Amino acid sequence: MASFVSQTFLIIFSLFSPFFITINGEFSIQSIVTSTKRMEKMTHLHFYFHDTISGKHPTAMQIIKPHNRSAGGSFGITFMADDPLTEKPESSSKLVGRAQGIYALASQHDVGLLMVMNFAFFEGTYNGSALSILGRNEIFHHVREMPVVGGTGIFRFARGYALAKTVWSNQKGDAIVEYNVSVVHY
């Protein structure tokens, strides 16, 4: 009787467990008990984004021009980027990754960019991992906040935010932007 009760308990417990073990297509009375809440880690990253749209070797280029510029000024202009990410603001600084994606002038009333960008890292612990940014970047604000909506590799299931601050820009549209990124991930 005790064996029957313990087997019944294990079967019921297995049904409510997050994992099942199957043998030959049938549920086993054995189960793996694991926590559905994994240990989350907080990571802070600091790097510089070098966006160059002028010169002989641009890292970003315009891919869409608006049909009617008089209607919305710069509204609709879209760029594709493959920008270097470095440890320090100098372009000769150590390369830690690349910002790859699209940004577009998405506001008819001010200068607000829609950023759809992956920060792909290839240095140290983060080699082969990426973070995905999707949000509004009001480039004339001193500090801008954008959401981190996901990631890959070590940043799988990442969520968090990126703070961007322009440290240098010129009339041609080139810029160096400091990023402080905080993410929670598994």
JSON list of N, CA, C and O in Angstrom, two decimals, residues 26-47:
[
{"chain": "A", "resi": 26, "resn": "GLU", "atom": "N", "xyz": [6.11, 6.93, -23.24]},
{"chain": "A", "resi": 26, "resn": "GLU", "atom": "CA", "xyz": [5.22, 6.92, -22.09]},
{"chain": "A", "resi": 26, "resn": "GLU", "atom": "C", "xyz": [5.84, 7.76, -20.99]},
{"chain": "A", "resi": 26, "resn": "GLU", "atom": "O", "xyz": [7.06, 7.82, -20.85]},
{"chain": "A", "resi": 27, "resn": "PHE", "atom": "N", "xyz": [4.99, 8.41, -20.19]},
{"chain": "A", "resi": 27, "resn": "PHE", "atom": "CA", "xyz": [5.51, 9.17, -19.08]},
{"chain": "A", "resi": 27, "resn": "PHE", "atom": "C", "xyz": [6.05, 8.23, -18.02]},
{"chain": "A", "resi": 27, "resn": "PHE", "atom": "O", "xyz": [5.44, 7.22, -17.71]},
{"chain": "A", "resi": 28, "resn": "SER", "atom": "N", "xyz": [7.18, 8.58, -17.49]},
{"chain": "A", "resi": 28, "resn": "SER", "atom": "CA", "xyz": [7.80, 7.78, -16.43]},
{"chain": "A", "resi": 28, "resn": "SER", "atom": "C", "xyz": [7.34, 8.30, -15.08]},
{"chain": "A", "resi": 28, "resn": "SER", "atom": "O", "xyz": [6.89, 9.44, -14.96]},
{"chain": "A", "resi": 29, "resn": "ILE", "atom": "N", "xyz": [7.46, 7.49, -14.07]},
{"chain": "A", "resi": 29, "resn": "ILE", "atom": "CA", "xyz": [7.14, 7.96, -12.73]},
{"chain": "A", "resi": 29, "resn": "ILE", "atom": "C", "xyz": [8.31, 8.76, -12.16]},
{"chain": "A", "resi": 29, "resn": "ILE", "atom": "O", "xyz": [8.21, 9.33, -11.11]},
{"chain": "A", "resi": 30, "resn": "GLN", "atom": "N", "xyz": [9.41, 8.79, -12.89]},
{"chain": "A", "resi": 30, "resn": "GLN", "atom": "CA", "xyz": [10.55, 9.59, -12.47]},
{"chain": "A", "resi": 30, "resn": "GLN", "atom": "C", "xyz": [10.39, 11.01, -13.02]},
{"chain": "A", "resi": 30, "resn": "GLN", "atom": "O", "xyz": [9.84, 11.20, -14.09]},
{"chain": "A", "resi": 31, "resn": "SER", "atom": "N", "xyz": [10.84, 11.97, -12.28]},
{"chain": "A", "resi": 31, "resn": "SER", "atom": "CA", "xyz": [10.81, 13.35, -12.76]},
{"chain": "A", "resi": 31, "resn": "SER", "atom": "C", "xyz": [12.06, 14.07, -12.33]},
{"chain": "A", "resi": 31, "resn": "SER", "atom": "O", "xyz": [12.73, 13.66, -11.38]},
{"chain": "A", "resi": 32, "resn": "ILE", "atom": "N", "xyz": [12.37, 15.10, -13.06]},
{"chain": "A", "resi": 32, "resn": "ILE", "atom": "CA", "xyz": [13.50, 15.96, -12.71]},
{"chain": "A", "resi": 32, "resn": "ILE", "atom": "C", "xyz": [12.90, 17.20, -12.09]},
{"chain": "A", "resi": 32, "resn": "ILE", "atom": "O", "xyz": [12.10, 17.89, -12.72]},
{"chain": "A", "resi": 33, "resn": "VAL", "atom": "N", "xyz": [13.25, 17.48, -10.88]},
{"chain": "A", "resi": 33, "resn": "VAL", "atom": "CA", "xyz": [12.72, 18.66, -10.20]},
{"chain": "A", "resi": 33, "resn": "VAL", "atom": "C", "xyz": [13.76, 19.77, -10.34]},
{"chain": "A", "resi": 33, "resn": "VAL", "atom": "O", "xyz": [14.87, 19.65, -9.84]},
{"chain": "A", "resi": 34, "resn": "THR", "atom": "N", "xyz": [13.37, 20.80, -11.04]},
{"chain": "A", "resi": 34, "resn": "THR", "atom": "CA", "xyz": [14.25, 21.96, -11.18]},
{"chain": "A", "resi": 34, "resn": "THR", "atom": "C", "xyz": [13.43, 23.20, -10.94]},
{"chain": "A", "resi": 34, "resn": "THR", "atom": "O", "xyz": [12.22, 23.22, -11.11]},
{"chain": "A", "resi": 35, "resn": "SER", "atom": "N", "xyz": [14.09, 24.22, -10.59]},
{"chain": "A", "resi": 35, "resn": "SER", "atom": "CA", "xyz": [13.40, 25.48, -10.37]},
{"chain": "A", "resi": 35, "resn": "SER", "atom": "C", "xyz": [13.07, 26.12, -11.71]},
{"chain": "A", "resi": 35, "resn": "SER", "atom": "O", "xyz": [13.88, 26.12, -12.63]},
{"chain": "A", "resi": 36, "resn": "THR", "atom": "N", "xyz": [11.87, 26.67, -11.81]},
{"chain": "A", "resi": 36, "resn": "THR", "atom": "CA", "xyz": [11.51, 27.38, -13.04]},
{"chain": "A", "resi": 36, "resn": "THR", "atom": "C", "xyz": [12.12, 28.77, -13.03]},
{"chain": "A", "resi": 36, "resn": "THR", "atom": "O", "xyz": [12.15, 29.43, -14.05]},
{"chain": "A", "resi": 37, "resn": "LYS", "atom": "N", "xyz": [12.61, 29.22, -11.91]},
{"chain": "A", "resi": 37, "resn": "LYS", "atom": "CA", "xyz": [13.26, 30.53, -11.80]},
{"chain": "A", "resi": 37, "resn": "LYS", "atom": "C", "xyz": [14.77, 30.31, -11.81]},
{"chain": "A", "resi": 37, "resn": "LYS", "atom": "O", "xyz": [15.35, 29.80, -10.87]},
{"chain": "A", "resi": 38, "resn": "ARG", "atom": "N", "xyz": [15.38, 30.67, -12.92]},
{"chain": "A", "resi": 38, "resn": "ARG", "atom": "CA", "xyz": [16.83, 30.54, -13.03]},
{"chain": "A", "resi": 38, "resn": "ARG", "atom": "C", "xyz": [17.51, 31.71, -12.33]},
{"chain": "A", "resi": 38, "resn": "ARG", "atom": "O", "xyz": [16.92, 32.74, -12.10]},
{"chain": "A", "resi": 39, "resn": "MET", "atom": "N", "xyz": [18.77, 31.53, -12.06]},
{"chain": "A", "resi": 39, "resn": "MET", "atom": "CA", "xyz": [19.56, 32.58, -11.45]},
{"chain": "A", "resi": 39, "resn": "MET", "atom": "C", "xyz": [19.85, 33.63, -12.52]},
{"chain": "A", "resi": 39, "resn": "MET", "atom": "O", "xyz": [20.44, 33.33, -13.55]},
{"chain": "A", "resi": 40, "resn": "GLU", "atom": "N", "xyz": [19.40, 34.85, -12.29]},
{"chain": "A", "resi": 40, "resn": "GLU", "atom": "CA", "xyz": [19.63, 35.92, -13.26]},
{"chain": "A", "resi": 40, "resn": "GLU", "atom": "C", "xyz": [20.89, 36.68, -12.88]},
{"chain": "A", "resi": 40, "resn": "GLU", "atom": "O", "xyz": [21.22, 36.82, -11.71]},
{"chain": "A", "resi": 41, "resn": "LYS", "atom": "N", "xyz": [21.56, 37.20, -13.91]},
{"chain": "A", "resi": 41, "resn": "LYS", "atom": "CA", "xyz": [22.78, 37.98, -13.72]},
{"chain": "A", "resi": 41, "resn": "LYS", "atom": "C", "xyz": [22.55, 39.39, -14.23]},
{"chain": "A", "resi": 41, "resn": "LYS", "atom": "O", "xyz": [21.82, 39.59, -15.20]},
{"chain": "A", "resi": 42, "resn": "MET", "atom": "N", "xyz": [23.16, 40.35, -13.60]},
{"chain": "A", "resi": 42, "resn": "MET", "atom": "CA", "xyz": [23.13, 41.73, -14.08]},
{"chain": "A", "resi": 42, "resn": "MET", "atom": "C", "xyz": [24.50, 42.04, -14.65]},
{"chain": "A", "resi": 42, "resn": "MET", "atom": "O", "xyz": [25.53, 41.80, -14.01]},
{"chain": "A", "resi": 43, "resn": "THR", "atom": "N", "xyz": [24.53, 42.55, -15.88]},
{"chain": "A", "resi": 43, "resn": "THR", "atom": "CA", "xyz": [25.79, 42.91, -16.53]},
{"chain": "A", "resi": 43, "resn": "THR", "atom": "C", "xyz": [25.73, 44.37, -16.95]},
{"chain": "A", "resi": 43, "resn": "THR", "atom": "O", "xyz": [24.72, 44.83, -17.48]},
{"chain": "A", "resi": 44, "resn": "HIS", "atom": "N", "xyz": [26.83, 45.08, -16.69]},
{"chain": "A", "resi": 44, "resn": "HIS", "atom": "CA", "xyz": [26.96, 46.48, -17.12]},
{"chain": "A", "resi": 44, "resn": "HIS", "atom": "C", "xyz": [28.08, 46.54, -18.14]},
{"chain": "A", "resi": 44, "resn": "HIS", "atom": "O", "xyz": [29.18, 46.04, -17.90]},
{"chain": "A", "resi": 45, "resn": "LEU", "atom": "N", "xyz": [27.79, 47.14, -19.29]},
{"chain": "A", "resi": 45, "resn": "LEU", "atom": "CA", "xyz": [28.78, 47.29, -20.35]},
{"chain": "A", "resi": 45, "resn": "LEU", "atom": "C", "xyz": [28.99, 48.77, -20.64]},
{"chain": "A", "resi": 45, "resn": "LEU", "atom": "O", "xyz": [28.05, 49.56, -20.59]},
{"chain": "A", "resi": 46, "resn": "HIS", "atom": "N", "xyz": [30.22, 49.12, -20.98]},
{"chain": "A", "resi": 46, "resn": "HIS", "atom": "CA", "xyz": [30.56, 50.50, -21.32]},
{"chain": "A", "resi": 46, "resn": "HIS", "atom": "C", "xyz": [31.43, 50.46, -22.57]},
{"chain": "A", "resi": 46, "resn": "HIS", "atom": "O", "xyz": [32.47, 49.80, -22.58]},
{"chain": "A", "resi": 47, "resn": "PHE", "atom": "N", "xyz": [30.99, 51.14, -23.63]},
{"chain": "A", "resi": 47, "resn": "PHE", "atom": "CA", "xyz": [31.74, 51.15, -24.88]},
{"chain": "A", "resi": 47, "resn": "PHE", "atom": "C", "xyz": [31.36, 52.38, -25.69]},
{"chain": "A", "resi": 47, "resn": "PHE", "atom": "O", "xyz": [30.47, 53.15, -25.31]}
]
